[in-house]
CSV table of C-alpha atoms and ligand atoms in Angstrom, one decimal:
chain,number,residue,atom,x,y,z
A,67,UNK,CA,-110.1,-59.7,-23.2
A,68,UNK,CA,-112.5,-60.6,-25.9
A,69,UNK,CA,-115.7,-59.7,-25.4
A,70,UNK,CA,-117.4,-63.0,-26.8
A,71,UNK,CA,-116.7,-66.5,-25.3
A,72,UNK,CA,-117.4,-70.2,-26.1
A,73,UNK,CA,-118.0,-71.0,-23.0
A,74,UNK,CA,-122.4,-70.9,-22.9
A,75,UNK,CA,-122.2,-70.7,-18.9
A,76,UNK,CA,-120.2,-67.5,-19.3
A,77,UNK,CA,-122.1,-65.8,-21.2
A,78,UNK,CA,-124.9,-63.1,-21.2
A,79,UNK,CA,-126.9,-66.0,-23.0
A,80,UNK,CA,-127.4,-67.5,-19.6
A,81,UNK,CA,-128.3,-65.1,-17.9
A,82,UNK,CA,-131.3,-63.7,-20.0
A,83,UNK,CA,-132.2,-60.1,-20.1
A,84,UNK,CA,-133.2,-59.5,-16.7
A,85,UNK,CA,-130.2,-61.0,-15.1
A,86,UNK,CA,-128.1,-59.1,-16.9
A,87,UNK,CA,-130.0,-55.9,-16.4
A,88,UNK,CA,-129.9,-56.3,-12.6
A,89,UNK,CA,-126.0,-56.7,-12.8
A,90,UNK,CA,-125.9,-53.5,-15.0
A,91,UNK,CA,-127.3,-52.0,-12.4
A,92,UNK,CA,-125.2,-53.2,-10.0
A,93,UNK,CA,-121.9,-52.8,-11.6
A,94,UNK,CA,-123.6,-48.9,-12.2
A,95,UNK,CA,-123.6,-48.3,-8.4
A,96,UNK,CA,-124.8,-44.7,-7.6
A,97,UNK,CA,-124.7,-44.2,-11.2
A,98,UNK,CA,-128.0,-45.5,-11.7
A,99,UNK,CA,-130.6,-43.3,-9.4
A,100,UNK,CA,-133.6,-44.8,-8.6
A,101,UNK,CA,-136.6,-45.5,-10.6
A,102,UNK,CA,-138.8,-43.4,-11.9
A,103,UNK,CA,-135.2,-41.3,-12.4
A,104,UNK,CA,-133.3,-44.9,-13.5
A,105,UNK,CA,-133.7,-47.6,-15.1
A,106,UNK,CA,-137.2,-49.4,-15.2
A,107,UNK,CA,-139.6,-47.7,-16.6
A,108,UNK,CA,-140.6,-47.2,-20.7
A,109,UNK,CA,-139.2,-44.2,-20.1
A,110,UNK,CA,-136.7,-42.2,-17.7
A,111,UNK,CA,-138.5,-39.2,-16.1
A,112,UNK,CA,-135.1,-37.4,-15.7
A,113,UNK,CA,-136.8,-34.7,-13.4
A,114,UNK,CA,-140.4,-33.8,-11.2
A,115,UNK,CA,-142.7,-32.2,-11.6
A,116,UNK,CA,-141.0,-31.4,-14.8
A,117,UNK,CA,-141.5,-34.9,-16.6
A,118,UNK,CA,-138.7,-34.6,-19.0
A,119,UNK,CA,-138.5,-37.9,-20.3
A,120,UNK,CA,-135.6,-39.9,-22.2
A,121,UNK,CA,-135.5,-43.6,-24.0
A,122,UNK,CA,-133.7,-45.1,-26.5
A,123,UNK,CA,-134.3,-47.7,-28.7
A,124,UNK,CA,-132.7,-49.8,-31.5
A,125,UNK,CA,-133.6,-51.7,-34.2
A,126,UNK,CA,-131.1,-54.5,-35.8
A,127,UNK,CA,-131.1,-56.0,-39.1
A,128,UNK,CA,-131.9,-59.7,-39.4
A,129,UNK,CA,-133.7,-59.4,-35.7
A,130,UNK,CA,-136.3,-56.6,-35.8
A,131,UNK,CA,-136.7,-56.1,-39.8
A,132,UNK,CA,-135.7,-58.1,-42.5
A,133,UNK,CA,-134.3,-58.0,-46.9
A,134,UNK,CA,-138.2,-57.8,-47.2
A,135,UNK,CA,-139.2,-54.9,-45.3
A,136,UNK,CA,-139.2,-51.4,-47.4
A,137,UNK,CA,-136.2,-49.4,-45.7
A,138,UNK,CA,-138.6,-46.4,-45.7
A,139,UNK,CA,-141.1,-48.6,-42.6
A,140,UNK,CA,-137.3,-49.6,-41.3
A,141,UNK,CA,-136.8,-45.9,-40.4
A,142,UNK,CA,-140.8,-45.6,-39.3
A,143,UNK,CA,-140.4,-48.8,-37.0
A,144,UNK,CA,-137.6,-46.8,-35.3
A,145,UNK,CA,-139.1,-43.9,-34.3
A,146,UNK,CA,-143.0,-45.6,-33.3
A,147,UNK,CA,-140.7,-48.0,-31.3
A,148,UNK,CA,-139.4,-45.0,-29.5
A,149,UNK,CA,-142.9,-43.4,-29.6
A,150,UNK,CA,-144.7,-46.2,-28.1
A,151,UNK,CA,-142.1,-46.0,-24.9
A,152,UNK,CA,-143.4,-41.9,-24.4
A,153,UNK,CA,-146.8,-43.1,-25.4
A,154,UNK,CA,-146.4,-45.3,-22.5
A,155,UNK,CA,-145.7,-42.4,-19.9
A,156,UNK,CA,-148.5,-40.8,-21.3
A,157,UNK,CA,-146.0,-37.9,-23.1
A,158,UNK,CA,-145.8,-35.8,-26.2
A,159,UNK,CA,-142.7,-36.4,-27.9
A,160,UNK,CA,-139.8,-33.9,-28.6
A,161,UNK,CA,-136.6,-34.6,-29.6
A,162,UNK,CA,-134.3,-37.3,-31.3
A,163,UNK,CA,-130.6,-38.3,-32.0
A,164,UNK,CA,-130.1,-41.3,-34.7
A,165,UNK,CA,-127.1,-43.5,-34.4
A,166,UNK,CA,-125.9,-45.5,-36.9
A,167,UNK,CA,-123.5,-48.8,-37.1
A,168,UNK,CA,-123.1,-49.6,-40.9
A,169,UNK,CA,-121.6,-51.7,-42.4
A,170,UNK,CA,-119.4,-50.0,-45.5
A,171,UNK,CA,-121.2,-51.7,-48.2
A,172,UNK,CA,-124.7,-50.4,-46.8
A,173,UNK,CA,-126.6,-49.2,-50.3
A,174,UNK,CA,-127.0,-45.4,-49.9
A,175,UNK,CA,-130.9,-45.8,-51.7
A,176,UNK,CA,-131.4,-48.1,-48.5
A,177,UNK,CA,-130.2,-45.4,-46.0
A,178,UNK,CA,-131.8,-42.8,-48.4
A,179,UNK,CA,-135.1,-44.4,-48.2
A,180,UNK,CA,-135.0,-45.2,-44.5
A,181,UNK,CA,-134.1,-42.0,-43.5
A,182,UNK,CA,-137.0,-40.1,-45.5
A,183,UNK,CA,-139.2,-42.9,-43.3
A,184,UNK,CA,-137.8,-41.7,-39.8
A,185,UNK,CA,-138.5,-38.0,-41.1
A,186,UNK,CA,-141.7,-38.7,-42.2
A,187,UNK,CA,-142.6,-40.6,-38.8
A,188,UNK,CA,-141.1,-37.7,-37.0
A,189,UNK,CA,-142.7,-34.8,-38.8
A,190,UNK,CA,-146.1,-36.7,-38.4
A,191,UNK,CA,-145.3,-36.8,-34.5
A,192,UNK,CA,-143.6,-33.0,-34.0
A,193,UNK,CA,-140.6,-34.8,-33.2
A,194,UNK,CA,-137.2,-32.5,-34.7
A,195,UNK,CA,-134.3,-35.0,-35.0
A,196,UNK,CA,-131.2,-32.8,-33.9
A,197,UNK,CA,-128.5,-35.0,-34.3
A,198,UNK,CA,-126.4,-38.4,-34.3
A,199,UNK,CA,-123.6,-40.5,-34.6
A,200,UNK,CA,-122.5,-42.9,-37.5
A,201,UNK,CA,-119.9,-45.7,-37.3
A,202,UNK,CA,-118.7,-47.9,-39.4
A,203,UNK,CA,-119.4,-52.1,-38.1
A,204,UNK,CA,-117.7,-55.4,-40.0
A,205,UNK,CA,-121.3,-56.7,-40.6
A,206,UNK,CA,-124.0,-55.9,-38.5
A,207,UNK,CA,-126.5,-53.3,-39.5
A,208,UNK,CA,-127.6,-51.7,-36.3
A,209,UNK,CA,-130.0,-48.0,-35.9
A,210,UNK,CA,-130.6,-47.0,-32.5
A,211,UNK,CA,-133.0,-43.8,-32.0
A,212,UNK,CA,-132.6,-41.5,-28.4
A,213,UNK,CA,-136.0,-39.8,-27.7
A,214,UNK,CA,-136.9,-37.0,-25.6
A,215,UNK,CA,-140.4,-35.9,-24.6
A,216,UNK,CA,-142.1,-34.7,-21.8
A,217,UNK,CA,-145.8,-35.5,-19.3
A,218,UNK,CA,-146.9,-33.5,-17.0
A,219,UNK,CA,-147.9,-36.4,-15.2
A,220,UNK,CA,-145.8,-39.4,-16.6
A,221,UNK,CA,-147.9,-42.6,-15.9
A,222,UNK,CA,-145.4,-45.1,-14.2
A,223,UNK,CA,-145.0,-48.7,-14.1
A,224,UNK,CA,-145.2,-49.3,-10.4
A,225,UNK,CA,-148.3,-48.2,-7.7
A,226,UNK,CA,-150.9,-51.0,-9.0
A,227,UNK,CA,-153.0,-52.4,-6.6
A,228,UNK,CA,-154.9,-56.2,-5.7
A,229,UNK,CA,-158.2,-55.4,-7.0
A,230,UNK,CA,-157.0,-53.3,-9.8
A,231,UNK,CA,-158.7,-54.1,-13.2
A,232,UNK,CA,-156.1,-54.8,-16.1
A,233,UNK,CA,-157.0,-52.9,-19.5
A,234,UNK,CA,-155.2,-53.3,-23.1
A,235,UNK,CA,-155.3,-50.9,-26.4
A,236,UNK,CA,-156.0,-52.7,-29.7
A,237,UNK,CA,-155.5,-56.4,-30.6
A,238,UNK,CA,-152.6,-58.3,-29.7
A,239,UNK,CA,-150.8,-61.5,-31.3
A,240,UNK,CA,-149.4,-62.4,-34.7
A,241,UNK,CA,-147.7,-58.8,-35.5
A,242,UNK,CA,-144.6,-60.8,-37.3
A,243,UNK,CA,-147.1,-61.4,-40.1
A,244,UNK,CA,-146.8,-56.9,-40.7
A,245,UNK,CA,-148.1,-55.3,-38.1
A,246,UNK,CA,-144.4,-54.9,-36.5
A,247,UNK,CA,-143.4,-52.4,-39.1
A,248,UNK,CA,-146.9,-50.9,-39.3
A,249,UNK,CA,-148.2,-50.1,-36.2
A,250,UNK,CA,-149.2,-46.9,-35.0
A,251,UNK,CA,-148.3,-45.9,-32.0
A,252,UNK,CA,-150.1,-45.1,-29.0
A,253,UNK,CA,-149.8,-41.6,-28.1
A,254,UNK,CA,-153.3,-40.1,-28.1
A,255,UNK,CA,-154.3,-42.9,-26.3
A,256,UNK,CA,-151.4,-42.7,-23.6
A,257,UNK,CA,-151.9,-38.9,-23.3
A,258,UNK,CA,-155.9,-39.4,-22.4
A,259,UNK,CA,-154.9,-41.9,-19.6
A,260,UNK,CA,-152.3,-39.1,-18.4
A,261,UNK,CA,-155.3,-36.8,-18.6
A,262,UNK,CA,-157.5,-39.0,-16.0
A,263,UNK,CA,-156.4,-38.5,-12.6
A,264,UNK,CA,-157.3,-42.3,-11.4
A,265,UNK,CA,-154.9,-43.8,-13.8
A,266,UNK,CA,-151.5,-44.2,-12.8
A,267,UNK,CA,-149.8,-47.3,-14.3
A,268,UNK,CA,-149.3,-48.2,-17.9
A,269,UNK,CA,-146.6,-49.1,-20.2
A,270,UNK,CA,-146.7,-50.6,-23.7
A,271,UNK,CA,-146.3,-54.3,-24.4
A,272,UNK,CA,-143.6,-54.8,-26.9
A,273,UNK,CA,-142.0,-58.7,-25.4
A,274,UNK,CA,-145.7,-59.8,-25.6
A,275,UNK,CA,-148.2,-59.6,-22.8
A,276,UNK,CA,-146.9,-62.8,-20.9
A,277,UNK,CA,-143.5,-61.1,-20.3
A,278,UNK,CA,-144.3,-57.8,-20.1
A,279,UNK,CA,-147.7,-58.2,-17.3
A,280,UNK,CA,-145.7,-59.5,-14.3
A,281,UNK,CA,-143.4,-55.7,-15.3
A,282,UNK,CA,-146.7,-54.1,-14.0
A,283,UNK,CA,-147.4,-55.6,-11.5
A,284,UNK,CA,-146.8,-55.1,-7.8
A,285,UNK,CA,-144.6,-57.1,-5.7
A,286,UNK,CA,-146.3,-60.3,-4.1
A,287,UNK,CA,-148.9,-60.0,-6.9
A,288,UNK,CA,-150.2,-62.7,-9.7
A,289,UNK,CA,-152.8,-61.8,-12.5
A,290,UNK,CA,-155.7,-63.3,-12.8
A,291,UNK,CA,-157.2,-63.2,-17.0
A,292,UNK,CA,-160.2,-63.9,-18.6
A,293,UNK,CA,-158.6,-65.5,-21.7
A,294,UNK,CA,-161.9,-65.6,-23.3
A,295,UNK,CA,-161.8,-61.6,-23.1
A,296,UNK,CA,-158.0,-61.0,-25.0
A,297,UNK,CA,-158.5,-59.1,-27.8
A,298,UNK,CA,-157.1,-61.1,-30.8
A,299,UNK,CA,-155.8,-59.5,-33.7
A,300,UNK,CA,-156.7,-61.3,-36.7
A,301,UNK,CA,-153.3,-62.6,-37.5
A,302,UNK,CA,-153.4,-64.1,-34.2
A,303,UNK,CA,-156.4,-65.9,-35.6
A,304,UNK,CA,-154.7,-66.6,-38.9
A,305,UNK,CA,-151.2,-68.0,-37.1
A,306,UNK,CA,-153.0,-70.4,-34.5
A,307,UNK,CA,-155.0,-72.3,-37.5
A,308,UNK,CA,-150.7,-72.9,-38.9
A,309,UNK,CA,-149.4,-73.7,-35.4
A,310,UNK,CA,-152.1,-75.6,-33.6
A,311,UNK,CA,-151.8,-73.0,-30.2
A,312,UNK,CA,-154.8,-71.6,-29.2
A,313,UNK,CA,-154.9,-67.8,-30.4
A,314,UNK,CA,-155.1,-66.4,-27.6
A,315,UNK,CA,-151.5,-68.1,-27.2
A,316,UNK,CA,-150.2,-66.3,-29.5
A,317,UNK,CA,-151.8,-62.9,-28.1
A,318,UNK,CA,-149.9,-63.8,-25.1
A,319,UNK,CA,-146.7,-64.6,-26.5
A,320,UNK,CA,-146.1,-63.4,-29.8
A,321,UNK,CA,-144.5,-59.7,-28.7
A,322,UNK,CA,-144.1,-56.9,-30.5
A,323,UNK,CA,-147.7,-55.6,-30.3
A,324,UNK,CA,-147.3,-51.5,-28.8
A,325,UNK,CA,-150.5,-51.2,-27.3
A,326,UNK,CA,-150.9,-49.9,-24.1
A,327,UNK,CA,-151.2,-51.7,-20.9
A,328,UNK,CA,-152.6,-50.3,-18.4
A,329,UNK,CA,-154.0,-50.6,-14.4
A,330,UNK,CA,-157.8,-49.4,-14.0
A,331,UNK,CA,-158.2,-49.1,-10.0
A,332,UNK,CA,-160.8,-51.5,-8.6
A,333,UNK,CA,-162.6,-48.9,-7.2
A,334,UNK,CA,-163.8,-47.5,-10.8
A,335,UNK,CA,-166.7,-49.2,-12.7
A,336,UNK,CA,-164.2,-51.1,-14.9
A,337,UNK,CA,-168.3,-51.3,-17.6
A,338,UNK,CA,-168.6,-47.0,-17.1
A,339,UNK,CA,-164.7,-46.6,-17.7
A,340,UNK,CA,-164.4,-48.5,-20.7
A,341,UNK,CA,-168.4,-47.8,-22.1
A,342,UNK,CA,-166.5,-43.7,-21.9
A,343,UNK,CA,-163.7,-44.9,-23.6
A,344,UNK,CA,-164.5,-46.9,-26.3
A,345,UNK,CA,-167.0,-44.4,-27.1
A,346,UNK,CA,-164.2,-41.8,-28.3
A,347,UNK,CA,-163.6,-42.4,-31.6
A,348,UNK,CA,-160.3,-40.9,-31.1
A,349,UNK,CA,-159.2,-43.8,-28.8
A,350,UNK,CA,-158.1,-47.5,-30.1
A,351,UNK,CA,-160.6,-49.9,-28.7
A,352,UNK,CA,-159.7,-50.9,-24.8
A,353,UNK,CA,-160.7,-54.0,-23.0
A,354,UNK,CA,-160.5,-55.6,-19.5
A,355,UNK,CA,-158.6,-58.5,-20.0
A,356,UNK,CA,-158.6,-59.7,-15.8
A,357,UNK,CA,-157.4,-58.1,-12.7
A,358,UNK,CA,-154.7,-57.8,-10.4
A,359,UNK,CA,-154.8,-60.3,-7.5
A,360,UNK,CA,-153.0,-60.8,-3.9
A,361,UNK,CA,-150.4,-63.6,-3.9
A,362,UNK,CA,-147.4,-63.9,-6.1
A,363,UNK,CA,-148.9,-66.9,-8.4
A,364,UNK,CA,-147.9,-65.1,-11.7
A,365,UNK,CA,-150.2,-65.3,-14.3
A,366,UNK,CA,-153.5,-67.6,-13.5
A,367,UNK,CA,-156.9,-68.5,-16.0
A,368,UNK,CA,-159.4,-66.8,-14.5
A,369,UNK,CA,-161.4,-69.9,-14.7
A,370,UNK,CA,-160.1,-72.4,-12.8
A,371,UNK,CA,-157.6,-69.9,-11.0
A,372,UNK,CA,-154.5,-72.1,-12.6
A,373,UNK,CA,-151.4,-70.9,-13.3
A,374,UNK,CA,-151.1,-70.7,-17.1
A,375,UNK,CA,-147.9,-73.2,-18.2
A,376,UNK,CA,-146.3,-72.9,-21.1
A,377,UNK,CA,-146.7,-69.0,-21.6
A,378,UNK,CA,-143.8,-66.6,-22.1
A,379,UNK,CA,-142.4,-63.6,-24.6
A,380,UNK,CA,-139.8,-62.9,-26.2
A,381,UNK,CA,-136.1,-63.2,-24.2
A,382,UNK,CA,-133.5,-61.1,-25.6
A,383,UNK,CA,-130.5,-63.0,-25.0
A,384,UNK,CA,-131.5,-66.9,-25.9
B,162,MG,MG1,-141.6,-50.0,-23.5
């Protein structure tokens, strides 16, 4: 059988990432344990109270980097990627496998030069890299990274609340303009929310905050935000003036930010919380961007309590 078809209705095209995730799943059978063990999570947390953790990510030429980005911030893009998924457990990261799919006429100063980036991303982070595999593809240039690491107490994405304020790391919106190779990612930041015994739920926002919200949310819930309080990264800013979307658009939509996002229970004084926080200088900037509220009604404005239209990430397989 060959694996690609003409035929659009056929394909994984229709059925978008989460379709075919769910059918993955399915066709896995008692493969797949539950989560936090399987699938759907940053991270698997392959045992507890251990907290070994395991993810994988890969980065494809001509998708997530282009001709223009230096091959050494290829090979730093990733293993942050990576990071930012044990970041979002609130882990310390240990170690790494690099697989490879080349194509034959790959320069060897490109794999050269974004090899010495992965290493010099990895020594920064203790991570050892302790093996791989390479193959050799017809044309596409693909580098997928496996990443151990471990948390004591691995913050999940499930056990949010109504009531529950919703906090993000950093600025978000307009990283295709650089920050997408350049980011750093979140681990001190992920550890101290592991470290505070009232947060439980986090992950890092990589399809953009539209997408990846509703991910955190619990079943039957909606958000409501305060989109006067999204913290804009200035090419956010810089992007809207081009497109004519508000900014804060593109802070919803754009993807590819790595912050953290994470569930601050209603009972805590969301001002005291973040006044502690923000106050670290060893922390990136967090702000409360809304809250978690009863009733399935997605994502509403804050001020009018309407659903907002015309929001969503980045899907994998349009
Ligand atoms: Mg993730």
């Amino acid at each position: 059988m060959h694996p690609l078809t003409g035929d659009h209705a056929q394909s994984i095209g229709a059925w978008g990432e989460l379709r075919l995730l769910a059918a993955i799943r399915h066709w896995l059978g008692d493969c797949a344990p539950p989560n936090p063990v399987g699938m759907g999570d940053d991270c698997a947390v392959l045992d507890r109270p251990a907290g070994n953790l395991l993810t994988v990510d890969s980065v494809i030429f001509g998708r997530h980097f282009d001709a223009d980005v230096p091959p050494a911030a290829v090979g730093a893009k990733l293993m942050h990627r990576n990071l930012s998924d044990i970041a979002a457990m609130g882990g310390e990261p240990r170690f790494a496998l690099l697989a490879g799919a080349l194509p034959a006429a790959t320069a060897h100063a490109w794999v050269a030069a974004m090899v010495q980036g992965l290493a010099a991303a990895a020594r920064q982070h203790g991570v050892l890299i302790v093996g791989g595999d390479l193959a050799q593809s017809a044309t596409d240039l693909v580098l997928t990274l496996t990443l151990t690491g471990h948390a004591a107490r691995p913050l999940l994405r499930s056990g949010g609340q109504p009531g529950d304020h919703i906090v993000v790391t950093g600025q978000l919106g307009g990283s295709r303009a650089g920050r997408h190779y350049a980011f750093e990612p979140r681990l001190a930041e992920g550890r101290a929310l592991a470290a505070d015994p009232r947060i439980t739920v986090a992950m890092d926002v990589t399809d953009g905050l539209a997408t990846d919200l509703p991910k955190l949310l619990p079943a039957g819930c909606g958000a409501e935000l305060d989109l006067a309080a999204v913290p804009l990264a200035d090419a956010a800013v810089a992007l809207a003036a081009g497109t004519g979307k508000p900014a804060w658009w593109h802070a919803l939509c754009d993807g590819e930010d790595y912050e953290l996002l994470f569930l601050v229970p209603a009972a805590v004084s969301i001002t005291g919380w973040l006044a502690a926080w923000n106050a670290d200088p060893r922390h990136a900037a967090a702000t409360c961007i809304g809250r978690v509220v009863a009733g399935g009604r997605g994502l509403v404005d804050s001020r009018d309590g309407l659903p907002l239209r015309g929001v969503g990430g980045y899907e994998h397989f349009s």
